[in-house]
PDB file of C-alpha atoms in Angstrom:
ATOM      1  CA  MET A  22       8.355 -62.555 -25.867  1.00  0.00           C
ATOM      2  CA  LYS A  23       5.343 -60.421 -26.467  1.00  0.00           C
ATOM      3  CA  ARG A  24       5.481 -56.716 -26.009  1.00  0.00           C
ATOM      4  CA  ARG A  25       2.721 -55.118 -24.107  1.00  0.00           C
ATOM      5  CA  VAL A  26       1.290 -52.035 -25.615  1.00  0.00           C
ATOM      6  CA  SER A  27       0.114 -49.607 -22.997  1.00  0.00           C
ATOM      7  CA  LEU A  28      -2.841 -47.434 -23.601  1.00  0.00           C
ATOM      8  CA  PRO A  29      -2.497 -43.728 -22.979  1.00  0.00           C
ATOM      9  CA  ALA A  30      -3.480 -42.734 -19.483  1.00  0.00           C
ATOM     10  CA  ARG A  31      -6.857 -41.192 -19.054  1.00  0.00           C
ATOM     11  CA  PRO A  32      -6.608 -37.533 -18.207  1.00  0.00           C
ATOM     12  CA  VAL A  33      -7.372 -36.817 -14.617  1.00  0.00           C
ATOM     13  CA  LEU A  34     -10.082 -34.241 -14.322  1.00  0.00           C
ATOM     14  CA  ARG A  35      -9.282 -31.939 -11.479  1.00  0.00           C
ATOM     15  CA  ARG A  36     -11.514 -29.396  -9.961  1.00  0.00           C
ATOM     16  CA  PRO A  37     -10.337 -25.879 -10.827  1.00  0.00           C
ATOM     17  CA  PRO A  38      -8.862 -24.015  -7.874  1.00  0.00           C
ATOM     18  CA  LEU A  39     -11.843 -21.783  -7.224  1.00  0.00           C
ATOM     19  CA  GLY A  40     -11.752 -21.824  -3.478  1.00  0.00           C
ATOM     20  CA  SER A  41     -14.415 -22.653  -0.977  1.00  0.00           C
ATOM     21  CA  PRO A  42     -18.085 -21.839  -1.568  1.00  0.00           C
ATOM     22  CA  LEU A  43     -17.815 -19.055   1.038  1.00  0.00           C
ATOM     23  CA  GLN A  44     -14.918 -17.460  -0.843  1.00  0.00           C
ATOM     24  CA  ILE A  45     -16.836 -17.647  -4.113  1.00  0.00           C
ATOM     25  CA  LEU A  46     -19.910 -16.104  -2.475  1.00  0.00           C
ATOM     26  CA  LEU A  47     -17.842 -13.270  -0.970  1.00  0.00           C
ATOM     27  CA  LEU A  48     -16.151 -12.640  -4.313  1.00  0.00           C
ATOM     28  CA  ALA A  49     -19.520 -12.531  -6.094  1.00  0.00           C
ATOM     29  CA  CYS A  50     -20.853 -10.110  -3.461  1.00  0.00           C
ATOM     30  CA  SER A  51     -17.820  -7.843  -3.796  1.00  0.00           C
ATOM     31  CA  PHE A  52     -18.155  -7.786  -7.602  1.00  0.00           C
ATOM     32  CA  THR A  53     -21.851  -7.003  -7.259  1.00  0.00           C
ATOM     33  CA  LEU A  54     -21.149  -4.168  -4.830  1.00  0.00           C
ATOM     34  CA  ALA A  55     -18.360  -2.790  -7.050  1.00  0.00           C
ATOM     35  CA  GLY A  56     -20.652  -2.940 -10.076  1.00  0.00           C
ATOM     36  CA  TYR A  57     -23.427  -1.144  -8.206  1.00  0.00           C
ATOM     37  CA  ALA A  58     -20.987   1.539  -7.016  1.00  0.00           C
ATOM     38  CA  GLY A  59     -19.671   1.941 -10.555  1.00  0.00           C
ATOM     39  CA  VAL A  60     -23.175   2.355 -11.993  1.00  0.00           C
ATOM     40  CA  ARG A  61     -24.097   4.893  -9.302  1.00  0.00           C
ATOM     41  CA  LEU A  62     -20.824   6.765  -9.741  1.00  0.00           C
ATOM     42  CA  LEU A  63     -21.082   6.975 -13.505  1.00  0.00           C
ATOM     43  CA  ALA A  64     -24.796   7.865 -13.523  1.00  0.00           C
ATOM     44  CA  GLY A  65     -24.251  11.562 -12.828  1.00  0.00           C
ATOM     45  CA  ASP A  66     -21.215  12.735 -14.766  1.00  0.00           C
ATOM     46  CA  TRP A  67     -19.687   9.706 -16.445  1.00  0.00           C
ATOM     47  CA  PHE A  68     -17.316  11.766 -18.583  1.00  0.00           C
ATOM     48  CA  GLY A  69     -15.956  13.713 -15.614  1.00  0.00           C
ATOM     49  CA  VAL A  70     -15.512  10.583 -13.516  1.00  0.00           C
ATOM     50  CA  THR A  71     -13.773   8.744 -16.361  1.00  0.00           C
ATOM     51  CA  LEU A  72     -11.539  11.726 -17.002  1.00  0.00           C
ATOM     52  CA  TRP A  73     -10.680  11.905 -13.293  1.00  0.00           C
ATOM     53  CA  PHE A  74      -9.766   8.193 -13.139  1.00  0.00           C
ATOM     54  CA  VAL A  75      -7.641   8.349 -16.296  1.00  0.00           C
ATOM     55  CA  GLY A  76      -5.964  11.548 -15.118  1.00  0.00           C
ATOM     56  CA  ALA A  77      -5.254  10.076 -11.690  1.00  0.00           C
ATOM     57  CA  ALA A  78      -3.759   6.937 -13.237  1.00  0.00           C
ATOM     58  CA  LEU A  79      -1.567   8.971 -15.580  1.00  0.00           C
ATOM     59  CA  LEU A  80      -0.473  11.335 -12.808  1.00  0.00           C
ATOM     60  CA  HIS A  81       0.411   8.382 -10.593  1.00  0.00           C
ATOM     61  CA  ASP A  82       2.246   6.398 -13.266  1.00  0.00           C
ATOM     62  CA  LEU A  83       4.045   9.242 -15.017  1.00  0.00           C
ATOM     63  CA  VAL A  84       4.819  11.582 -12.122  1.00  0.00           C
ATOM     64  CA  LEU A  85       4.495   9.953  -8.709  1.00  0.00           C
ATOM     65  CA  VAL A  86       6.086   6.546  -9.416  1.00  0.00           C
ATOM     66  CA  PRO A  87       9.325   8.102 -10.725  1.00  0.00           C
ATOM     67  CA  LEU A  88       9.367  10.363  -7.651  1.00  0.00           C
ATOM     68  CA  TYR A  89       8.858   7.382  -5.304  1.00  0.00           C
ATOM     69  CA  ALA A  90      11.525   5.363  -7.068  1.00  0.00           C
ATOM     70  CA  GLY A  91      14.007   8.247  -7.115  1.00  0.00           C
ATOM     71  CA  ALA A  92      13.520   9.032  -3.439  1.00  0.00           C
ATOM     72  CA  ASP A  93      13.843   5.352  -2.520  1.00  0.00           C
ATOM     73  CA  ARG A  94      16.994   4.997  -4.626  1.00  0.00           C
ATOM     74  CA  LEU A  95      18.548   8.065  -2.967  1.00  0.00           C
ATOM     75  CA  LEU A  96      17.641   6.741   0.479  1.00  0.00           C
ATOM     76  CA  ALA A  97      19.075   3.288  -0.214  1.00  0.00           C
ATOM     77  CA  ARG A  98      22.232   4.761  -1.752  1.00  0.00           C
ATOM     78  CA  GLY A  99      22.737   7.160   1.154  1.00  0.00           C
ATOM     79  CA  LEU A 100      22.213   4.527   3.824  1.00  0.00           C
ATOM     80  CA  GLY A 101      24.299   2.054   1.804  1.00  0.00           C
ATOM     81  CA  ALA A 102      27.182   4.513   1.705  1.00  0.00           C
ATOM     82  CA  ALA A 103      26.920   4.858   5.482  1.00  0.00           C
ATOM     83  CA  GLY A 104      26.951   1.062   5.823  1.00  0.00           C
ATOM     84  CA  ARG A 105      23.378   0.984   7.132  1.00  0.00           C
ATOM     85  CA  ARG A 106      21.357  -0.204   4.144  1.00  0.00           C
ATOM     86  CA  GLU A 107      19.239  -2.466   6.402  1.00  0.00           C
ATOM     87  CA  TRP A 108      17.841   0.665   8.051  1.00  0.00           C
ATOM     88  CA  THR A 109      16.044   1.564   4.806  1.00  0.00           C
ATOM     89  CA  VAL A 110      12.846  -0.199   5.844  1.00  0.00           C
ATOM     90  CA  HIS A 111      12.678   1.950   8.987  1.00  0.00           C
ATOM     91  CA  VAL A 112      12.350   5.002   6.755  1.00  0.00           C
ATOM     92  CA  ARG A 113      10.337   3.461   3.908  1.00  0.00           C
ATOM     93  CA  VAL A 114       7.372   2.244   5.965  1.00  0.00           C
ATOM     94  CA  PRO A 115       6.583   5.428   7.915  1.00  0.00           C
ATOM     95  CA  ALA A 116       7.245   7.560   4.828  1.00  0.00           C
ATOM     96  CA  ALA A 117       4.879   5.443   2.717  1.00  0.00           C
ATOM     97  CA  LEU A 118       2.134   5.548   5.357  1.00  0.00           C
ATOM     98  CA  SER A 119       2.575   9.279   5.849  1.00  0.00           C
ATOM     99  CA  CYS A 120       2.416   9.930   2.096  1.00  0.00           C
ATOM    100  CA  LEU A 121      -0.680   7.753   1.803  1.00  0.00           C
ATOM    101  CA  LEU A 122      -2.398   9.727   4.562  1.00  0.00           C
ATOM    102  CA  LEU A 123      -1.354  12.988   2.899  1.00  0.00           C
ATOM    103  CA  LEU A 124      -2.784  11.788  -0.392  1.00  0.00           C
ATOM    104  CA  LEU A 125      -6.070  10.730   1.207  1.00  0.00           C
ATOM    105  CA  TRP A 126      -6.568  13.845   3.311  1.00  0.00           C
ATOM    106  CA  PHE A 127      -4.900  16.452   1.058  1.00  0.00           C
ATOM    107  CA  PRO A 128      -8.092  18.401   0.267  1.00  0.00           C
ATOM    108  CA  LEU A 129      -8.736  18.892   3.998  1.00  0.00           C
ATOM    109  CA  ILE A 130      -5.069  19.419   4.937  1.00  0.00           C
ATOM    110  CA  SER A 131      -4.696  22.101   2.265  1.00  0.00           C
ATOM    111  CA  GLY A 132      -8.026  23.723   3.179  1.00  0.00           C
ATOM    112  CA  GLN A 133      -9.479  23.327  -0.339  1.00  0.00           C
ATOM    113  CA  MET A 134     -12.635  21.628   0.909  1.00  0.00           C
ATOM    114  CA  ALA A 135     -13.078  23.528   4.156  1.00  0.00           C
ATOM    115  CA  ASP A 136     -16.513  24.995   3.368  1.00  0.00           C
ATOM    116  CA  ARG A 137     -17.871  21.747   1.931  1.00  0.00           C
ATOM    117  CA  TYR A 138     -16.554  19.743   4.892  1.00  0.00           C
ATOM    118  CA  ARG A 139     -18.041  22.166   7.417  1.00  0.00           C
ATOM    119  CA  SER A 140     -21.440  22.227   5.681  1.00  0.00           C
ATOM    120  CA  ALA A 141     -21.575  18.429   5.288  1.00  0.00           C
ATOM    121  CA  THR A 142     -20.431  17.447   8.778  1.00  0.00           C
ATOM    122  CA  GLY A 143     -21.029  20.476  10.953  1.00  0.00           C
ATOM    123  CA  LEU A 144     -17.512  20.049  12.360  1.00  0.00           C
ATOM    124  CA  ALA A 145     -14.632  22.493  12.370  1.00  0.00           C
ATOM    125  CA  ASP A 146     -12.331  22.248   9.373  1.00  0.00           C
ATOM    126  CA  THR A 147      -9.173  23.194  11.244  1.00  0.00           C
ATOM    127  CA  GLY A 148      -6.396  21.035  12.600  1.00  0.00           C
ATOM    128  CA  PHE A 149      -5.952  18.544   9.767  1.00  0.00           C
ATOM    129  CA  LEU A 150      -2.407  19.694   8.998  1.00  0.00           C
ATOM    130  CA  ALA A 151      -1.415  19.516  12.665  1.00  0.00           C
ATOM    131  CA  ARG A 152      -2.937  16.044  13.020  1.00  0.00           C
ATOM    132  CA  TRP A 153      -1.195  14.781   9.897  1.00  0.00           C
ATOM    133  CA  LEU A 154       2.128  16.152  11.134  1.00  0.00           C
ATOM    134  CA  LEU A 155       1.546  14.540  14.538  1.00  0.00           C
ATOM    135  CA  ILE A 156       0.720  11.176  12.966  1.00  0.00           C
ATOM    136  CA  THR A 157       3.822  11.449  10.769  1.00  0.00           C
ATOM    137  CA  ALA A 158       5.976  12.213  13.821  1.00  0.00           C
ATOM    138  CA  VAL A 159       4.495   9.236  15.686  1.00  0.00           C
ATOM    139  CA  LEU A 160       5.123   6.931  12.712  1.00  0.00           C
ATOM    140  CA  PHE A 161       8.767   7.978  12.392  1.00  0.00           C
ATOM    141  CA  GLY A 162       9.227   7.962  16.175  1.00  0.00           C
ATOM    142  CA  GLY A 163       7.811   4.452  16.445  1.00  0.00           C
ATOM    143  CA  SER A 164      10.063   3.310  13.644  1.00  0.00           C
ATOM    144  CA  ALA A 165      13.072   4.853  15.394  1.00  0.00           C
ATOM    145  CA  VAL A 166      12.163   3.055  18.626  1.00  0.00           C
ATOM    146  CA  LEU A 167      11.885  -0.258  16.765  1.00  0.00           C
ATOM    147  CA  LEU A 168      15.272   0.361  15.153  1.00  0.00           C
ATOM    148  CA  ALA A 169      16.829   1.178  18.529  1.00  0.00           C
ATOM    149  CA  LEU A 170      15.383  -2.032  20.001  1.00  0.00           C
ATOM    150  CA  ARG A 171      16.741  -4.049  17.075  1.00  0.00           C
ATOM    151  CA  LEU A 172      20.169  -2.505  17.468  1.00  0.00           C
ATOM    152  CA  ARG A 173      20.147  -3.100  21.210  1.00  0.00           C
ATOM    153  CA  ARG A 174      19.162  -6.733  20.750  1.00  0.00           C
ATOM    154  CA  ALA A 175      21.879  -7.162  18.103  1.00  0.00           C
ATOM    155  CA  THR A 176      24.575  -5.746  20.414  1.00  0.00           C
ATOM    156  CA  LYS A 177      23.418  -7.965  23.304  1.00  0.00           C
ATOM    157  CA  ASP A 178      23.634 -11.074  21.143  1.00  0.00           C
ATOM    158  CA  ARG A 179      27.146 -10.194  19.930  1.00  0.00           C
ATOM    159  CA  PRO A 180      29.967 -11.825  21.900  1.00  0.00           C
ATOM    160  CA  PRO A 181      32.386  -9.461  23.663  1.00  0.00           C
ATOM    161  CA  VAL A 182      35.599  -8.577  21.869  1.00  0.00           C
ATOM    162  CA  ASP A 183      38.879  -9.311  23.661  1.00  0.00           C
ATOM    163  CA  HIS A 184      41.502  -6.580  23.435  1.00  0.00           C
TER     164      HIS A 184
END
């Protein structure tokens, strides 16, 4: 009885998962645009821009992330103690969106850029704080309505209890 010796299998050459040609083209365009923006941004005051980016990253990582995590932990612990931990998302989402809007529009909300904004746009620089507060109220109100609808649907689906 002869033994057959098998040769090692030829490696199968697969195409790397690069995506479709349209995806590759869009990615190349986005890198080109980002590179152009970076060159234009750094052309004026490269040291100031670099310092601002590094400072913003450090401020975010060393100050804001521990604040986010601490507030989220307190929220989850408080709602968990009340037996409503699943409600956490109904506070997290509007709070995160509201904080993001505050971060984006803080110079105008605080009035620090009022003169520059007025001279650049010709529009009034008032009302940003009121609008941000209104948007925050709408976000939390919408979240409360969604929670109420969820609770109502959950009580409808629950069978009645016999006494």
